[in-house]
């Protein structure tokens, strides 16, 4: 099993797909913006759903295995949406000034460069990615980016979730996850455990502890204006907006 397959199953436990897709669609429509880039499209949630609703969305991700799963999901959904495979830092050379909205959601930013393979995230890569995102936007274009929710940043305890067993595609699936935070090192470690018909798979990924103040500081530093947080029903993470 690869991380992409695990993640695709994980999403089915973590999100109410309809609620999140509806609220992001509403947010996009309220902003009257049309040309969208999902820079961290992963396996296609919620980009494929948004494309199906008629939004003009371009998809990108740095992981070939996530994009394989993306293409499989797009085909099942009957959507033609060939994705780009680029690290965020390179997006600005291909898409300078092209988008009205750039989304980097699903708490992707804090895993910058450390998803396809487990490794430590460098703080500098967060700045470099945000700078690239800024360059991809048109004047007045909006970045939609998220980080860990405040309650999980301040909690002294690991964030544990064990979900009720489910039958998916005829298979019996158990899923649990835990996030450990090391404040001294400013890192998190996510450990996901998936059991499919009795066979157990475990994945581990490291990410950065990115406080809301730090994210806002970096956003302003690369040039974003009107940096603010926004409530999006169905999102688990803290969503921030910044305007080019
Ligand atoms: C936690 S997953 C979330 C995926 C998707 N947004 C979702 O909600 O299901 C993080 C995604 O960000 C991508 N990613 C992380 N760092 C990246 C980078 N530097 N450049 C491009 N993609 C990156 C990973 O490959 C992965 O698909």
mmCIF file of C-alpha atoms and ligand atoms in Angstrom:
data_model
loop_
_atom_site.group_PDB
_atom_site.id
_atom_site.type_symbol
_atom_site.label_atom_id
_atom_site.label_comp_id
_atom_site.label_asym_id
_atom_site.label_seq_id
_atom_site.Cartn_x
_atom_site.Cartn_y
_atom_site.Cartn_z
ATOM 1 C CA UNK A 1 0.000 0.000 0.000
ATOM 2 C CA UNK A 2 1.187 3.527 -0.810
ATOM 3 C CA UNK A 3 0.479 6.723 1.103
ATOM 4 C CA UNK A 4 -1.907 7.817 -1.692
ATOM 5 C CA UNK A 5 -4.177 4.813 -1.241
ATOM 6 C CA UNK A 6 -4.124 5.191 2.521
ATOM 7 C CA UNK A 7 -4.920 8.904 2.208
ATOM 8 C CA UNK A 8 -7.842 8.296 -0.132
ATOM 9 C CA UNK A 9 -9.393 5.938 2.403
ATOM 10 C CA UNK A 10 -8.530 8.263 5.265
ATOM 11 C CA UNK A 11 -10.525 11.084 3.625
ATOM 12 C CA UNK A 12 -13.661 8.976 3.756
ATOM 13 C CA UNK A 13 -13.383 8.833 7.549
ATOM 14 C CA UNK A 14 -12.227 12.389 8.154
ATOM 15 C CA UNK A 15 -14.613 14.502 6.071
ATOM 16 C CA UNK A 16 -18.238 14.923 5.220
ATOM 17 C CA UNK A 17 -17.526 15.362 1.512
ATOM 18 C CA UNK A 18 -20.853 16.984 0.611
ATOM 19 C CA UNK A 19 -20.652 19.619 3.343
ATOM 20 C CA UNK A 20 -17.095 20.638 2.531
ATOM 21 C CA UNK A 21 -17.581 20.713 -1.235
ATOM 22 C CA UNK A 22 -20.758 22.799 -0.841
ATOM 23 C CA UNK A 23 -19.107 25.307 1.475
ATOM 24 C CA UNK A 24 -15.988 25.745 -0.681
ATOM 25 C CA UNK A 25 -18.204 26.111 -3.768
ATOM 26 C CA UNK A 26 -20.216 28.764 -1.922
ATOM 27 C CA UNK A 27 -17.051 30.595 -0.845
ATOM 28 C CA UNK A 28 -15.714 30.639 -4.434
ATOM 29 C CA UNK A 29 -19.043 31.855 -5.815
ATOM 30 C CA UNK A 30 -19.301 34.603 -3.173
ATOM 31 C CA UNK A 31 -15.913 35.906 -4.279
ATOM 32 C CA UNK A 32 -16.916 36.047 -7.947
ATOM 33 C CA UNK A 33 -13.557 34.597 -8.997
ATOM 34 C CA UNK A 34 -13.320 31.980 -11.716
ATOM 35 C CA UNK A 35 -9.821 30.735 -12.536
ATOM 36 C CA UNK A 36 -8.655 28.412 -9.766
ATOM 37 C CA UNK A 37 -5.502 26.423 -9.012
ATOM 38 C CA UNK A 38 -5.535 23.631 -6.426
ATOM 39 C CA UNK A 39 -1.785 23.485 -5.805
ATOM 40 C CA UNK A 40 -2.071 20.464 -3.479
ATOM 41 C CA UNK A 41 -4.804 18.499 -5.215
ATOM 42 C CA UNK A 42 -3.654 15.167 -3.763
ATOM 43 C CA UNK A 43 -6.031 12.387 -4.760
ATOM 44 C CA UNK A 44 -8.631 14.880 -5.967
ATOM 45 C CA UNK A 45 -10.618 15.927 -2.943
ATOM 46 C CA UNK A 46 -12.345 18.365 -3.358
ATOM 47 C CA UNK A 47 -10.962 19.483 -6.759
ATOM 48 C CA UNK A 48 -12.677 16.739 -8.760
ATOM 49 C CA UNK A 49 -16.009 17.531 -7.078
ATOM 50 C CA UNK A 50 -15.545 21.262 -7.844
ATOM 51 C CA UNK A 51 -14.705 20.516 -11.489
ATOM 52 C CA UNK A 52 -17.865 18.405 -11.677
ATOM 53 C CA UNK A 53 -19.839 21.399 -10.410
ATOM 54 C CA UNK A 54 -18.468 23.427 -13.345
ATOM 55 C CA UNK A 55 -15.654 25.388 -11.691
ATOM 56 C CA UNK A 56 -12.640 26.118 -13.897
ATOM 57 C CA UNK A 57 -9.986 24.402 -11.811
ATOM 58 C CA UNK A 58 -6.396 23.447 -12.613
ATOM 59 C CA UNK A 59 -4.819 20.776 -10.445
ATOM 60 C CA UNK A 60 -1.247 20.257 -9.299
ATOM 61 C CA UNK A 61 0.564 18.125 -6.769
ATOM 62 C CA UNK A 62 4.197 17.203 -6.201
ATOM 63 C CA UNK A 63 3.534 13.511 -5.607
ATOM 64 C CA UNK A 64 3.300 11.079 -8.498
ATOM 65 C CA UNK A 65 1.584 8.442 -6.380
ATOM 66 C CA UNK A 66 -1.094 10.913 -5.199
ATOM 67 C CA UNK A 67 -1.628 11.913 -8.830
ATOM 68 C CA UNK A 68 -2.030 8.309 -9.948
ATOM 69 C CA UNK A 69 -4.865 8.007 -7.457
ATOM 70 C CA UNK A 70 -6.159 11.421 -8.619
ATOM 71 C CA UNK A 71 -6.366 10.198 -12.229
ATOM 72 C CA UNK A 72 -8.149 7.025 -11.134
ATOM 73 C CA UNK A 73 -10.687 9.083 -9.131
ATOM 74 C CA UNK A 74 -11.194 11.598 -11.962
ATOM 75 C CA UNK A 75 -11.926 8.741 -14.378
ATOM 76 C CA UNK A 76 -14.448 7.200 -11.982
ATOM 77 C CA UNK A 77 -16.091 10.623 -11.594
ATOM 78 C CA UNK A 78 -16.189 11.066 -15.388
ATOM 79 C CA UNK A 79 -14.105 14.252 -15.205
ATOM 80 C CA UNK A 80 -11.297 15.144 -17.632
ATOM 81 C CA UNK A 81 -8.769 17.000 -15.507
ATOM 82 C CA UNK A 82 -5.123 16.168 -16.325
ATOM 83 C CA UNK A 83 -3.053 17.321 -13.331
ATOM 84 C CA UNK A 84 0.376 18.970 -13.266
ATOM 85 C CA UNK A 85 3.118 17.430 -11.153
ATOM 86 C CA UNK A 86 5.317 20.244 -9.818
ATOM 87 C CA UNK A 87 6.842 21.206 -6.504
ATOM 88 C CA UNK A 88 5.228 24.404 -5.247
ATOM 89 C CA UNK A 89 8.427 26.415 -5.617
ATOM 90 C CA UNK A 90 8.328 25.839 -9.409
ATOM 91 C CA UNK A 91 4.706 26.882 -9.934
ATOM 92 C CA UNK A 92 5.599 30.552 -10.314
ATOM 93 C CA UNK A 93 7.739 29.931 -13.377
ATOM 94 C CA UNK A 94 4.870 28.119 -15.148
ATOM 95 C CA UNK A 95 1.822 30.019 -13.936
ATOM 96 C CA UNK A 96 2.929 33.593 -13.189
ATOM 97 C CA UNK A 97 -0.102 35.878 -12.731
ATOM 98 C CA UNK A 98 -2.584 33.265 -13.991
ATOM 99 C CA UNK A 99 -5.068 32.529 -11.212
ATOM 100 C CA UNK A 100 -7.908 34.292 -9.383
ATOM 101 C CA UNK A 101 -7.774 31.778 -6.527
ATOM 102 C CA UNK A 102 -4.991 29.471 -5.401
ATOM 103 C CA UNK A 103 -5.921 26.788 -2.894
ATOM 104 C CA UNK A 104 -3.428 24.900 -0.756
ATOM 105 C CA UNK A 105 -5.660 23.109 1.725
ATOM 106 C CA UNK A 106 -6.004 19.889 3.681
ATOM 107 C CA UNK A 107 -3.153 21.062 5.966
ATOM 108 C CA UNK A 108 -0.761 20.464 3.077
ATOM 109 C CA UNK A 109 1.580 23.437 3.581
ATOM 110 C CA UNK A 110 3.106 22.067 6.805
ATOM 111 C CA UNK A 111 4.093 18.863 4.943
ATOM 112 C CA UNK A 112 5.933 20.775 2.234
ATOM 113 C CA UNK A 113 8.187 18.348 0.358
ATOM 114 C CA UNK A 114 7.695 15.625 2.976
ATOM 115 C CA UNK A 115 4.624 13.728 1.826
ATOM 116 C CA UNK A 116 5.643 11.387 -0.992
ATOM 117 C CA UNK A 117 8.516 10.218 1.218
ATOM 118 C CA UNK A 118 8.817 10.686 4.966
ATOM 119 C CA UNK A 119 11.412 13.343 5.832
ATOM 120 C CA UNK A 120 11.704 16.519 7.888
ATOM 121 C CA UNK A 121 10.171 19.733 6.547
ATOM 122 C CA UNK A 122 12.359 22.789 6.210
ATOM 123 C CA UNK A 123 10.889 26.073 7.415
ATOM 124 C CA UNK A 124 12.478 27.846 4.407
ATOM 125 C CA UNK A 125 10.442 25.732 2.022
ATOM 126 C CA UNK A 126 7.211 27.158 3.507
ATOM 127 C CA UNK A 127 8.335 30.704 2.685
ATOM 128 C CA UNK A 128 9.497 29.671 -0.780
ATOM 129 C CA UNK A 129 6.149 27.973 -1.493
ATOM 130 C CA UNK A 130 4.084 30.956 -0.314
ATOM 131 C CA UNK A 131 6.197 33.268 -2.457
ATOM 132 C CA UNK A 132 5.557 31.027 -5.470
ATOM 133 C CA UNK A 133 1.798 31.012 -4.713
ATOM 134 C CA UNK A 134 1.796 34.837 -4.552
ATOM 135 C CA UNK A 135 3.417 34.985 -7.982
ATOM 136 C CA UNK A 136 0.828 32.622 -9.502
ATOM 137 C CA UNK A 137 -2.043 34.920 -8.574
ATOM 138 C CA UNK A 138 -3.474 37.787 -10.592
ATOM 139 C CA UNK A 139 -3.675 41.210 -8.964
ATOM 140 C CA UNK A 140 -6.389 40.902 -6.223
ATOM 141 C CA UNK A 141 -6.244 37.116 -6.539
ATOM 142 C CA UNK A 142 -6.839 35.193 -3.296
ATOM 143 C CA UNK A 143 -4.769 32.515 -1.582
ATOM 144 C CA UNK A 144 -6.782 29.972 0.451
ATOM 145 C CA UNK A 145 -4.364 28.158 2.771
ATOM 146 C CA UNK A 146 -4.723 26.318 6.046
ATOM 147 C CA UNK A 147 -2.777 25.120 9.062
ATOM 148 C CA UNK A 148 -3.433 23.171 12.260
ATOM 149 C CA UNK A 149 -6.488 24.288 14.269
ATOM 150 C CA UNK A 150 -5.746 26.424 17.318
ATOM 151 C CA UNK A 151 -7.092 23.866 19.815
ATOM 152 C CA UNK A 152 -4.606 21.300 18.499
ATOM 153 C CA UNK A 153 -1.711 23.763 18.532
ATOM 154 C CA UNK A 154 -2.236 24.570 22.213
ATOM 155 C CA UNK A 155 -3.263 21.130 23.512
ATOM 156 C CA UNK A 156 -0.747 19.446 25.813
ATOM 157 C CA UNK A 157 -1.940 16.011 24.676
ATOM 158 C CA UNK A 158 -1.483 14.072 21.434
ATOM 159 C CA UNK A 159 -4.450 14.438 19.078
ATOM 160 C CA UNK A 160 -5.943 10.916 18.810
ATOM 161 C CA UNK A 161 -8.850 9.792 16.676
ATOM 162 C CA UNK A 162 -10.251 6.296 16.325
ATOM 163 C CA UNK A 163 -13.100 5.991 13.863
ATOM 164 C CA UNK A 164 -15.912 3.427 13.839
ATOM 165 C CA UNK A 165 -15.208 0.425 11.604
ATOM 166 C CA UNK A 166 -16.713 0.698 8.112
ATOM 167 C CA UNK A 167 -17.368 -1.485 5.098
ATOM 168 C CA UNK A 168 -16.001 0.266 1.997
ATOM 169 C CA UNK A 169 -16.120 -1.439 -1.418
ATOM 170 C CA UNK A 170 -16.914 -4.714 0.376
ATOM 171 C CA UNK A 171 -13.831 -4.495 2.612
ATOM 172 C CA UNK A 172 -13.855 -4.143 6.377
ATOM 173 C CA UNK A 173 -11.815 -1.021 7.223
ATOM 174 C CA UNK A 174 -10.566 0.245 10.572
ATOM 175 C CA UNK A 175 -8.772 3.555 10.810
ATOM 176 C CA UNK A 176 -7.103 5.484 13.613
ATOM 177 C CA UNK A 177 -4.631 8.358 13.687
ATOM 178 C CA UNK A 178 -2.591 10.285 16.195
ATOM 179 C CA UNK A 179 -0.617 13.520 15.924
ATOM 180 C CA UNK A 180 2.245 14.085 18.378
ATOM 181 C CA UNK A 181 3.553 17.619 18.796
ATOM 182 C CA UNK A 182 7.099 18.500 19.812
ATOM 183 C CA UNK A 183 6.971 22.173 20.756
ATOM 184 C CA UNK A 184 10.701 22.447 21.406
ATOM 185 C CA UNK A 185 11.537 21.184 17.905
ATOM 186 C CA UNK A 186 8.440 22.874 16.405
ATOM 187 C CA UNK A 187 7.331 19.690 14.649
ATOM 188 C CA UNK A 188 4.387 17.277 14.499
ATOM 189 C CA UNK A 189 4.427 13.565 13.754
ATOM 190 C CA UNK A 190 1.282 12.025 12.229
ATOM 191 C CA UNK A 191 0.879 8.273 12.595
ATOM 192 C CA UNK A 192 -1.980 6.655 10.713
ATOM 193 C CA UNK A 193 -3.031 3.032 11.183
ATOM 194 C CA UNK A 194 -5.284 1.370 8.668
ATOM 195 C CA UNK A 195 -6.581 -2.213 8.852
ATOM 196 C CA UNK A 196 -8.154 -3.703 5.741
ATOM 197 C CA UNK A 197 -9.805 -7.104 6.201
ATOM 198 C CA UNK A 198 -7.431 -7.809 9.106
ATOM 199 C CA UNK A 199 -4.184 -6.638 7.417
ATOM 200 C CA UNK A 200 -2.603 -3.664 9.155
ATOM 201 C CA UNK A 201 -0.752 -0.782 7.434
ATOM 202 C CA UNK A 202 1.000 2.027 9.267
ATOM 203 C CA UNK A 203 2.253 5.350 7.897
ATOM 204 C CA UNK A 204 4.178 8.125 9.545
ATOM 205 C CA UNK A 205 4.798 11.666 8.282
ATOM 206 C CA UNK A 206 6.536 14.653 9.845
ATOM 207 C CA UNK A 207 5.340 18.214 9.504
ATOM 208 C CA UNK A 208 6.049 21.673 10.853
ATOM 209 C CA UNK A 209 4.368 23.299 13.828
ATOM 210 C CA UNK A 210 3.089 26.427 12.099
ATOM 211 C CA UNK A 211 1.249 28.762 14.471
ATOM 212 C CA UNK A 212 -1.395 31.107 13.153
ATOM 213 C CA UNK A 213 0.810 34.063 13.986
ATOM 214 C CA UNK A 214 3.744 32.526 12.072
ATOM 215 C CA UNK A 215 1.600 31.764 9.050
ATOM 216 C CA UNK A 216 0.191 35.310 9.007
ATOM 217 C CA UNK A 217 3.699 36.720 9.402
ATOM 218 C CA UNK A 218 4.982 34.692 6.429
ATOM 219 C CA UNK A 219 1.979 35.591 4.290
ATOM 220 C CA UNK A 220 2.555 39.307 4.892
ATOM 221 C CA UNK A 221 6.292 38.897 4.361
ATOM 222 C CA UNK A 222 5.850 37.491 0.841
ATOM 223 C CA UNK A 223 3.475 40.359 0.028
ATOM 224 C CA UNK A 224 -0.080 39.198 0.739
ATOM 225 C CA UNK A 225 -2.527 41.924 1.792
ATOM 226 C CA UNK A 226 -5.707 41.725 3.876
ATOM 227 C CA UNK A 227 -4.507 38.516 5.610
ATOM 228 C CA UNK A 228 -7.393 37.118 7.652
ATOM 229 C CA UNK A 229 -8.932 33.879 8.865
ATOM 230 C CA UNK A 230 -12.232 32.550 7.559
ATOM 231 C CA UNK A 231 -14.714 29.918 8.790
ATOM 232 C CA UNK A 232 -15.479 27.310 6.150
ATOM 233 C CA UNK A 233 -18.049 24.723 7.329
ATOM 234 C CA UNK A 234 -16.617 21.216 7.003
ATOM 235 C CA UNK A 235 -12.927 22.245 7.187
ATOM 236 C CA UNK A 236 -10.982 20.777 10.139
ATOM 237 C CA UNK A 237 -8.068 23.143 9.871
ATOM 238 C CA UNK A 238 -7.726 26.892 10.372
ATOM 239 C CA UNK A 239 -8.196 28.583 6.989
ATOM 240 C CA UNK A 240 -6.423 31.841 6.121
ATOM 241 C CA UNK A 241 -6.852 34.141 3.155
ATOM 242 C CA UNK A 242 -4.399 36.579 1.633
ATOM 243 C CA UNK A 243 -4.815 38.887 -1.366
ATOM 244 C CA UNK A 244 -2.149 39.632 -3.924
HETATM 245 C C1 LIG B 1 -2.121 16.148 3.421
HETATM 246 S S1 LIG B 1 -2.104 15.915 1.688
HETATM 247 C C2 LIG B 1 -3.597 16.791 1.265
HETATM 248 C C3 LIG B 1 -4.057 16.561 -0.138
HETATM 249 C C4 LIG B 1 -5.390 17.241 -0.515
HETATM 250 N N1 LIG B 1 -5.297 18.686 -0.464
HETATM 251 C C5 LIG B 1 -6.509 16.741 0.373
HETATM 252 O O1 LIG B 1 -7.062 17.518 1.164
HETATM 253 O O2 LIG B 1 -6.836 15.547 0.285
HETATM 254 C C6 LIG B 1 -0.799 17.033 1.222
HETATM 255 C C7 LIG B 1 -0.537 17.127 -0.259
HETATM 256 O O3 LIG B 1 0.392 18.182 -0.528
HETATM 257 C C8 LIG B 1 1.334 17.730 -1.489
HETATM 258 N N2 LIG B 1 2.602 18.457 -1.304
HETATM 259 C C9 LIG B 1 3.307 18.582 -0.155
HETATM 260 N N3 LIG B 1 4.394 19.348 -0.357
HETATM 261 C C10 LIG B 1 4.383 19.701 -1.666
HETATM 262 C C11 LIG B 1 5.241 20.512 -2.455
HETATM 263 N N4 LIG B 1 6.326 21.108 -1.924
HETATM 264 N N5 LIG B 1 4.932 20.674 -3.750
HETATM 265 C C12 LIG B 1 3.836 20.096 -4.297
HETATM 266 N N6 LIG B 1 2.969 19.325 -3.578
HETATM 267 C C13 LIG B 1 3.243 19.131 -2.278
HETATM 268 C C14 LIG B 1 1.495 16.262 -1.198
HETATM 269 O O4 LIG B 1 2.041 15.557 -2.291
HETATM 270 C C15 LIG B 1 0.078 15.860 -0.819
HETATM 271 O O5 LIG B 1 -0.664 15.420 -1.930
#
